[in-house]
Amino acid sequence: MIVIGVDVHKQSVTAVAVDDAGRMLDERTVAVGSDELIGWASALDAERLWALEDCRLLTPWLERQLLGLGEELVRVSPKLTVPERRAGRVRGKSDPIDALAVARAALREPDLPRPQPGEHVHREIKLLVDHRDDLVDERRRIQQRLRWHLHELDPTLVVPSRRLDRASHLERVSRWLARREQDVQVRIARELVKRCRSLSGEITKLDQELEQRAATVAPALLELPGCGAITAAKLLAEIGPISRFKPTHNSPATAASHHSKQAQARASGTDSTAAATGN
């Protein structure tokens, strides 16, 4: 069997094939989106494993292509390739060195993660979580600019901190601005108020969707004390399918089960105490 390490970039893909001892057999560089690598790899060996450096923004198209053809593949974390990269660094273009490092890391690490069935569900949750975080950051920046405009217009105007995401306070600021002379700064401030309202509405819709998805994918998470919908969604986005972890004492699945059992035990103990005391 051969292992094919792949280094993916925006415009090109470099693959290096090695034997089971890590000796380099051949290399090939193709344009992104090309299917030439399959024919090249087929000519080398019928039994092969593809090792892709885990760069999720660059590799999804190649994963879909390989899985669609029934190929076996693993994902290699970039940190696992550091020793090989340092040892093999030479002058010139480094893509073949990087692909070789990926292949040798795959040989060295037998339990690398593979694509899991249904992981697109967690991928969509991560996209929604990241988009929500971007909108929250954008709203925060707009709120800061709006506060400085309001302070410059009237330093005596009191706007409580952490309240410009609430409709009632935005409405109060909007009415106050509407009563003033409509110069350039007031017009800008009113536009910022509108943008805050719009962003708050988008964030609320995302919160609702994330809550529904979290309740569908992992309802047990929402039962944990202190774990709300957004926290649960972020955990699902970062951890991914729980099936990719081996069942060990420290695994997320074991930890979640442990906390759930603790919560049930506390609830049961409270019920028992209440029954015993008659409260």
mmCIF file of C-alpha atoms in Angstrom:
data_model
loop_
_atom_site.group_PDB
_atom_site.id
_atom_site.type_symbol
_atom_site.label_atom_id
_atom_site.label_comp_id
_atom_site.label_asym_id
_atom_site.label_seq_id
_atom_site.Cartn_x
_atom_site.Cartn_y
_atom_site.Cartn_z
ATOM 1 C CA MET A 1 0.000 0.000 0.000
ATOM 2 C CA ILE A 2 1.112 3.553 -0.666
ATOM 3 C CA VAL A 3 0.275 6.761 1.181
ATOM 4 C CA ILE A 4 -0.275 9.936 -0.792
ATOM 5 C CA GLY A 5 0.326 13.167 1.074
ATOM 6 C CA VAL A 6 -1.460 16.203 -0.333
ATOM 7 C CA ASP A 7 -0.651 19.893 0.119
ATOM 8 C CA VAL A 8 -3.554 22.037 -1.096
ATOM 9 C CA HIS A 9 -3.410 25.725 -1.997
ATOM 10 C CA LYS A 10 -5.870 28.122 -3.617
ATOM 11 C CA GLN A 11 -4.537 27.570 -7.124
ATOM 12 C CA SER A 12 -2.628 24.289 -6.996
ATOM 13 C CA VAL A 13 -2.492 20.859 -5.388
ATOM 14 C CA THR A 14 0.758 18.976 -4.806
ATOM 15 C CA ALA A 15 0.726 15.245 -4.040
ATOM 16 C CA VAL A 16 3.638 13.027 -3.018
ATOM 17 C CA ALA A 17 3.392 9.227 -2.861
ATOM 18 C CA VAL A 18 5.488 7.207 -0.391
ATOM 19 C CA ASP A 19 5.816 3.498 0.311
ATOM 20 C CA ASP A 20 5.199 1.910 3.706
ATOM 21 C CA ALA A 21 8.744 2.842 4.765
ATOM 22 C CA GLY A 22 8.203 6.518 3.955
ATOM 23 C CA ARG A 23 10.384 6.488 0.843
ATOM 24 C CA MET A 24 9.238 8.940 -1.805
ATOM 25 C CA LEU A 25 7.957 7.257 -4.974
ATOM 26 C CA ASP A 26 6.632 10.090 -7.098
ATOM 27 C CA GLU A 27 5.117 13.559 -6.969
ATOM 28 C CA ARG A 28 2.575 15.489 -9.007
ATOM 29 C CA THR A 29 1.269 19.069 -9.021
ATOM 30 C CA VAL A 30 -2.070 19.885 -10.637
ATOM 31 C CA ALA A 31 -4.463 22.820 -10.783
ATOM 32 C CA VAL A 32 -7.208 23.131 -8.183
ATOM 33 C CA GLY A 33 -10.356 21.323 -9.304
ATOM 34 C CA SER A 34 -8.486 18.889 -11.577
ATOM 35 C CA ASP A 35 -9.151 15.137 -11.463
ATOM 36 C CA GLU A 36 -5.690 14.238 -12.781
ATOM 37 C CA LEU A 37 -4.483 13.010 -9.395
ATOM 38 C CA ILE A 38 -6.767 9.970 -9.502
ATOM 39 C CA GLY A 39 -5.276 8.670 -12.724
ATOM 40 C CA TRP A 40 -1.762 9.377 -11.513
ATOM 41 C CA ALA A 41 -2.361 7.557 -8.225
ATOM 42 C CA SER A 42 -4.045 4.594 -9.941
ATOM 43 C CA ALA A 43 -0.928 4.002 -12.008
ATOM 44 C CA LEU A 44 1.203 3.815 -8.853
ATOM 45 C CA ASP A 45 -0.759 1.328 -6.747
ATOM 46 C CA ALA A 46 -4.300 0.010 -6.509
ATOM 47 C CA GLU A 47 -4.168 0.049 -2.707
ATOM 48 C CA ARG A 48 -3.620 3.557 -1.429
ATOM 49 C CA LEU A 49 -4.473 5.959 1.367
ATOM 50 C CA TRP A 50 -4.816 9.698 0.832
ATOM 51 C CA ALA A 51 -3.552 11.986 3.584
ATOM 52 C CA LEU A 52 -4.831 15.554 3.393
ATOM 53 C CA GLU A 53 -3.477 18.361 5.499
ATOM 54 C CA ASP A 54 -6.442 19.482 7.582
ATOM 55 C CA CYS A 55 -7.125 22.913 6.106
ATOM 56 C CA ARG A 56 -10.899 22.931 5.994
ATOM 57 C CA LEU A 57 -11.180 26.054 3.800
ATOM 58 C CA LEU A 58 -9.027 24.525 1.067
ATOM 59 C CA THR A 59 -9.679 20.791 1.054
ATOM 60 C CA PRO A 60 -13.488 20.207 0.996
ATOM 61 C CA TRP A 61 -13.678 19.981 -2.804
ATOM 62 C CA LEU A 62 -10.874 17.396 -2.901
ATOM 63 C CA GLU A 63 -12.438 15.373 -0.080
ATOM 64 C CA ARG A 64 -15.739 15.281 -1.972
ATOM 65 C CA GLN A 65 -13.966 14.205 -5.132
ATOM 66 C CA LEU A 66 -12.012 11.403 -3.433
ATOM 67 C CA LEU A 67 -14.914 10.101 -1.338
ATOM 68 C CA GLY A 68 -17.157 10.145 -4.379
ATOM 69 C CA LEU A 69 -14.729 7.740 -6.077
ATOM 70 C CA GLY A 70 -14.553 5.448 -3.051
ATOM 71 C CA GLU A 71 -11.038 6.459 -2.010
ATOM 72 C CA GLU A 72 -9.786 6.133 1.583
ATOM 73 C CA LEU A 73 -8.519 9.308 3.214
ATOM 74 C CA VAL A 74 -7.385 10.704 6.545
ATOM 75 C CA ARG A 75 -6.939 14.240 7.824
ATOM 76 C CA VAL A 76 -3.529 15.264 9.128
ATOM 77 C CA SER A 77 -3.267 18.125 11.589
ATOM 78 C CA PRO A 78 -0.572 20.638 10.481
ATOM 79 C CA LYS A 79 1.200 20.354 13.839
ATOM 80 C CA LEU A 80 1.925 16.669 13.153
ATOM 81 C CA THR A 81 3.981 17.601 10.107
ATOM 82 C CA VAL A 82 6.319 20.039 11.885
ATOM 83 C CA PRO A 83 9.231 17.582 12.465
ATOM 84 C CA GLU A 84 9.262 16.487 8.814
ATOM 85 C CA ARG A 85 9.009 20.055 7.538
ATOM 86 C CA ARG A 86 11.975 21.167 9.615
ATOM 87 C CA ALA A 87 14.095 18.208 8.562
ATOM 88 C CA GLY A 88 13.293 18.569 4.886
ATOM 89 C CA ARG A 89 13.375 22.331 4.434
ATOM 90 C CA VAL A 90 15.566 23.315 1.497
ATOM 91 C CA ARG A 91 15.797 26.240 -0.883
ATOM 92 C CA GLY A 92 13.069 26.650 -3.445
ATOM 93 C CA LYS A 93 9.382 25.846 -3.560
ATOM 94 C CA SER A 94 8.251 23.907 -0.485
ATOM 95 C CA ASP A 95 5.007 22.286 -1.673
ATOM 96 C CA PRO A 96 6.551 18.824 -2.349
ATOM 97 C CA ILE A 97 8.315 18.944 1.038
ATOM 98 C CA ASP A 98 5.045 19.807 2.737
ATOM 99 C CA ALA A 99 3.166 17.023 0.926
ATOM 100 C CA LEU A 100 5.915 14.558 1.839
ATOM 101 C CA ALA A 101 5.660 15.638 5.481
ATOM 102 C CA VAL A 102 1.907 15.016 5.396
ATOM 103 C CA ALA A 103 2.391 11.512 3.950
ATOM 104 C CA ARG A 104 5.026 10.541 6.525
ATOM 105 C CA ALA A 105 2.907 11.915 9.373
ATOM 106 C CA ALA A 106 0.053 9.690 8.179
ATOM 107 C CA LEU A 107 2.385 6.675 8.304
ATOM 108 C CA ARG A 108 3.545 7.604 11.789
ATOM 109 C CA GLU A 109 0.057 8.242 13.231
ATOM 110 C CA PRO A 110 -2.281 5.248 12.818
ATOM 111 C CA ASP A 111 -5.392 6.823 14.394
ATOM 112 C CA LEU A 112 -5.861 9.959 12.337
ATOM 113 C CA PRO A 113 -9.421 11.263 11.935
ATOM 114 C CA ARG A 114 -11.436 10.320 8.876
ATOM 115 C CA PRO A 115 -14.534 11.956 7.404
ATOM 116 C CA GLN A 116 -17.571 10.915 9.430
ATOM 117 C CA PRO A 117 -21.129 10.292 8.199
ATOM 118 C CA GLY A 118 -23.348 13.262 8.924
ATOM 119 C CA GLU A 119 -20.521 15.633 9.768
ATOM 120 C CA HIS A 120 -22.004 18.191 7.381
ATOM 121 C CA VAL A 121 -24.587 18.845 10.120
ATOM 122 C CA HIS A 122 -21.833 19.974 12.490
ATOM 123 C CA ARG A 123 -20.147 21.878 9.677
ATOM 124 C CA GLU A 124 -23.347 23.873 9.104
ATOM 125 C CA ILE A 125 -23.596 24.620 12.819
ATOM 126 C CA LYS A 126 -20.008 25.884 12.792
ATOM 127 C CA LEU A 127 -20.738 28.119 9.810
ATOM 128 C CA LEU A 128 -23.742 29.586 11.623
ATOM 129 C CA VAL A 129 -21.764 30.037 14.859
ATOM 130 C CA ASP A 130 -18.904 31.795 13.042
ATOM 131 C CA HIS A 131 -21.355 33.993 11.131
ATOM 132 C CA ARG A 132 -23.121 34.928 14.366
ATOM 133 C CA ASP A 133 -19.798 35.821 16.021
ATOM 134 C CA ASP A 134 -18.932 38.021 13.033
ATOM 135 C CA LEU A 135 -22.263 39.837 13.300
ATOM 136 C CA VAL A 136 -21.845 40.321 17.062
ATOM 137 C CA ASP A 137 -18.365 41.786 16.511
ATOM 138 C CA GLU A 138 -19.695 44.053 13.758
ATOM 139 C CA ARG A 139 -22.518 45.251 15.999
ATOM 140 C CA ARG A 140 -20.057 45.957 18.809
ATOM 141 C CA ARG A 141 -17.909 48.100 16.519
ATOM 142 C CA ILE A 142 -20.952 50.042 15.300
ATOM 143 C CA GLN A 143 -22.158 50.566 18.873
ATOM 144 C CA GLN A 144 -18.773 52.012 19.840
ATOM 145 C CA ARG A 145 -18.817 54.427 16.899
ATOM 146 C CA LEU A 146 -22.397 55.404 17.712
ATOM 147 C CA ARG A 147 -21.496 56.131 21.343
ATOM 148 C CA TRP A 148 -18.696 58.483 20.301
ATOM 149 C CA HIS A 149 -21.022 60.341 17.918
ATOM 150 C CA LEU A 150 -23.652 60.680 20.645
ATOM 151 C CA HIS A 151 -21.076 61.906 23.141
ATOM 152 C CA GLU A 152 -19.819 64.514 20.683
ATOM 153 C CA LEU A 153 -23.353 65.673 19.943
ATOM 154 C CA ASP A 154 -24.307 65.927 23.625
ATOM 155 C CA PRO A 155 -21.980 64.707 26.407
ATOM 156 C CA THR A 156 -24.860 64.894 28.906
ATOM 157 C CA LEU A 157 -26.892 62.266 27.061
ATOM 158 C CA VAL A 158 -26.930 59.095 29.164
ATOM 159 C CA VAL A 159 -26.963 55.750 27.352
ATOM 160 C CA PRO A 160 -26.465 52.829 29.773
ATOM 161 C CA SER A 161 -23.594 50.535 28.932
ATOM 162 C CA ARG A 162 -24.418 47.273 27.125
ATOM 163 C CA ARG A 163 -27.867 48.555 26.179
ATOM 164 C CA LEU A 164 -27.508 49.547 22.535
ATOM 165 C CA ASP A 165 -28.519 46.069 21.457
ATOM 166 C CA ARG A 166 -31.969 46.532 22.996
ATOM 167 C CA ALA A 167 -34.838 47.835 20.916
ATOM 168 C CA SER A 168 -36.145 50.183 23.636
ATOM 169 C CA HIS A 169 -32.828 52.022 24.017
ATOM 170 C CA LEU A 170 -32.276 52.223 20.265
ATOM 171 C CA GLU A 171 -35.760 53.681 19.886
ATOM 172 C CA ARG A 172 -35.028 56.297 22.539
ATOM 173 C CA VAL A 173 -31.775 57.283 20.825
ATOM 174 C CA SER A 174 -33.522 57.340 17.440
ATOM 175 C CA ARG A 175 -36.234 59.746 18.712
ATOM 176 C CA TRP A 176 -33.578 61.937 20.321
ATOM 177 C CA LEU A 177 -31.654 62.158 17.050
ATOM 178 C CA ALA A 178 -34.830 62.868 15.069
ATOM 179 C CA ARG A 179 -35.462 66.008 17.154
ATOM 180 C CA ARG A 180 -32.052 67.470 16.419
ATOM 181 C CA GLU A 181 -30.899 69.469 13.422
ATOM 182 C CA GLN A 182 -30.177 66.957 10.679
ATOM 183 C CA ASP A 183 -26.543 67.756 10.029
ATOM 184 C CA VAL A 184 -24.005 65.218 8.719
ATOM 185 C CA GLN A 185 -23.096 63.771 12.112
ATOM 186 C CA VAL A 186 -26.725 63.259 13.124
ATOM 187 C CA ARG A 187 -27.467 61.541 9.829
ATOM 188 C CA ILE A 188 -24.496 59.207 10.351
ATOM 189 C CA ALA A 189 -25.636 58.440 13.915
ATOM 190 C CA ARG A 190 -29.163 57.630 12.705
ATOM 191 C CA GLU A 191 -27.729 55.316 10.076
ATOM 192 C CA LEU A 192 -25.699 53.544 12.767
ATOM 193 C CA VAL A 193 -28.858 53.103 14.855
ATOM 194 C CA LYS A 194 -30.591 51.463 11.885
ATOM 195 C CA ARG A 195 -27.626 49.171 11.358
ATOM 196 C CA CYS A 196 -27.644 48.156 15.040
ATOM 197 C CA ARG A 197 -31.332 47.281 14.781
ATOM 198 C CA SER A 198 -30.757 45.247 11.644
ATOM 199 C CA LEU A 199 -27.829 43.339 13.120
ATOM 200 C CA SER A 200 -29.719 42.610 16.335
ATOM 201 C CA GLY A 201 -32.570 41.157 14.296
ATOM 202 C CA GLU A 202 -30.179 38.946 12.303
ATOM 203 C CA ILE A 203 -28.433 37.779 15.482
ATOM 204 C CA THR A 204 -31.755 36.907 17.116
ATOM 205 C CA LYS A 205 -32.764 34.795 14.115
ATOM 206 C CA LEU A 206 -29.418 32.988 14.213
ATOM 207 C CA ASP A 207 -29.835 32.353 17.951
ATOM 208 C CA GLN A 208 -33.198 30.728 17.298
ATOM 209 C CA GLU A 209 -31.859 28.572 14.478
ATOM 210 C CA LEU A 210 -28.839 27.481 16.525
ATOM 211 C CA GLU A 211 -31.099 26.557 19.434
ATOM 212 C CA GLN A 212 -33.241 24.386 17.153
ATOM 213 C CA ARG A 213 -30.209 22.680 15.624
ATOM 214 C CA ALA A 214 -28.547 22.060 18.988
ATOM 215 C CA ALA A 215 -31.778 20.581 20.365
ATOM 216 C CA THR A 216 -31.989 18.275 17.348
ATOM 217 C CA VAL A 217 -28.358 17.137 17.232
ATOM 218 C CA ALA A 218 -27.504 16.910 20.947
ATOM 219 C CA PRO A 219 -30.470 17.505 23.276
ATOM 220 C CA ALA A 220 -28.441 16.103 26.207
ATOM 221 C CA LEU A 221 -26.112 19.105 26.042
ATOM 222 C CA LEU A 222 -28.983 21.476 26.754
ATOM 223 C CA GLU A 223 -29.791 19.483 29.886
ATOM 224 C CA LEU A 224 -26.373 20.199 31.401
ATOM 225 C CA PRO A 225 -26.468 22.895 34.110
ATOM 226 C CA GLY A 226 -25.306 26.240 32.717
ATOM 227 C CA CYS A 227 -25.182 25.070 29.100
ATOM 228 C CA GLY A 228 -27.416 27.284 27.000
ATOM 229 C CA ALA A 229 -28.253 27.019 23.320
ATOM 230 C CA ILE A 230 -25.333 29.141 22.060
ATOM 231 C CA THR A 231 -22.806 27.358 24.281
ATOM 232 C CA ALA A 232 -24.135 24.004 23.099
ATOM 233 C CA ALA A 233 -23.922 25.092 19.469
ATOM 234 C CA LYS A 234 -20.326 26.255 19.919
ATOM 235 C CA LEU A 235 -19.377 22.948 21.528
ATOM 236 C CA LEU A 236 -20.919 21.028 18.639
ATOM 237 C CA ALA A 237 -19.142 23.276 16.143
ATOM 238 C CA GLU A 238 -15.728 22.740 17.720
ATOM 239 C CA ILE A 239 -16.010 19.060 18.685
ATOM 240 C CA GLY A 240 -17.821 17.760 15.606
ATOM 241 C CA PRO A 241 -19.384 14.290 15.466
ATOM 242 C CA ILE A 242 -18.818 12.548 18.775
ATOM 243 C CA SER A 243 -18.339 9.262 16.935
ATOM 244 C CA ARG A 244 -14.856 10.360 15.850
ATOM 245 C CA PHE A 245 -13.617 9.982 19.443
ATOM 246 C CA LYS A 246 -12.684 6.674 20.952
ATOM 247 C CA PRO A 247 -14.683 5.930 24.112
ATOM 248 C CA THR A 248 -12.165 6.745 26.842
ATOM 249 C CA HIS A 249 -12.539 8.110 30.346
ATOM 250 C CA ASN A 250 -11.565 11.626 29.227
ATOM 251 C CA SER A 251 -13.487 11.740 25.951
ATOM 252 C CA PRO A 252 -16.161 14.431 25.421
ATOM 253 C CA ALA A 253 -18.823 11.725 25.166
ATOM 254 C CA THR A 254 -17.819 10.253 28.531
ATOM 255 C CA ALA A 255 -17.610 13.694 30.118
ATOM 256 C CA ALA A 256 -21.043 14.695 28.837
ATOM 257 C CA SER A 257 -22.523 11.418 30.078
ATOM 258 C CA HIS A 258 -20.812 11.873 33.457
ATOM 259 C CA HIS A 259 -22.173 15.416 33.913
ATOM 260 C CA SER A 260 -25.636 14.300 32.801
ATOM 261 C CA LYS A 261 -25.618 11.495 35.389
ATOM 262 C CA GLN A 262 -24.455 13.937 38.065
ATOM 263 C CA ALA A 263 -27.327 16.282 37.210
ATOM 264 C CA GLN A 264 -29.813 13.419 37.405
ATOM 265 C CA ALA A 265 -28.349 12.309 40.740
ATOM 266 C CA ARG A 266 -28.657 15.827 42.168
ATOM 267 C CA ALA A 267 -32.252 16.064 40.984
ATOM 268 C CA SER A 268 -33.032 12.658 42.462
ATOM 269 C CA GLY A 269 -31.408 13.598 45.742
ATOM 270 C CA THR A 270 -33.409 16.821 45.911
ATOM 271 C CA ASP A 271 -36.642 14.907 45.295
ATOM 272 C CA SER A 272 -35.749 12.390 48.015
ATOM 273 C CA THR A 273 -34.969 15.124 50.513
ATOM 274 C CA ALA A 274 -38.217 16.900 49.747
ATOM 275 C CA ALA A 275 -40.187 13.674 50.197
ATOM 276 C CA ALA A 276 -38.465 12.933 53.497
ATOM 277 C CA THR A 277 -39.032 16.398 54.969
ATOM 278 C CA GLY A 278 -42.514 16.832 53.531
ATOM 279 C CA ASN A 279 -41.533 20.089 51.794
#
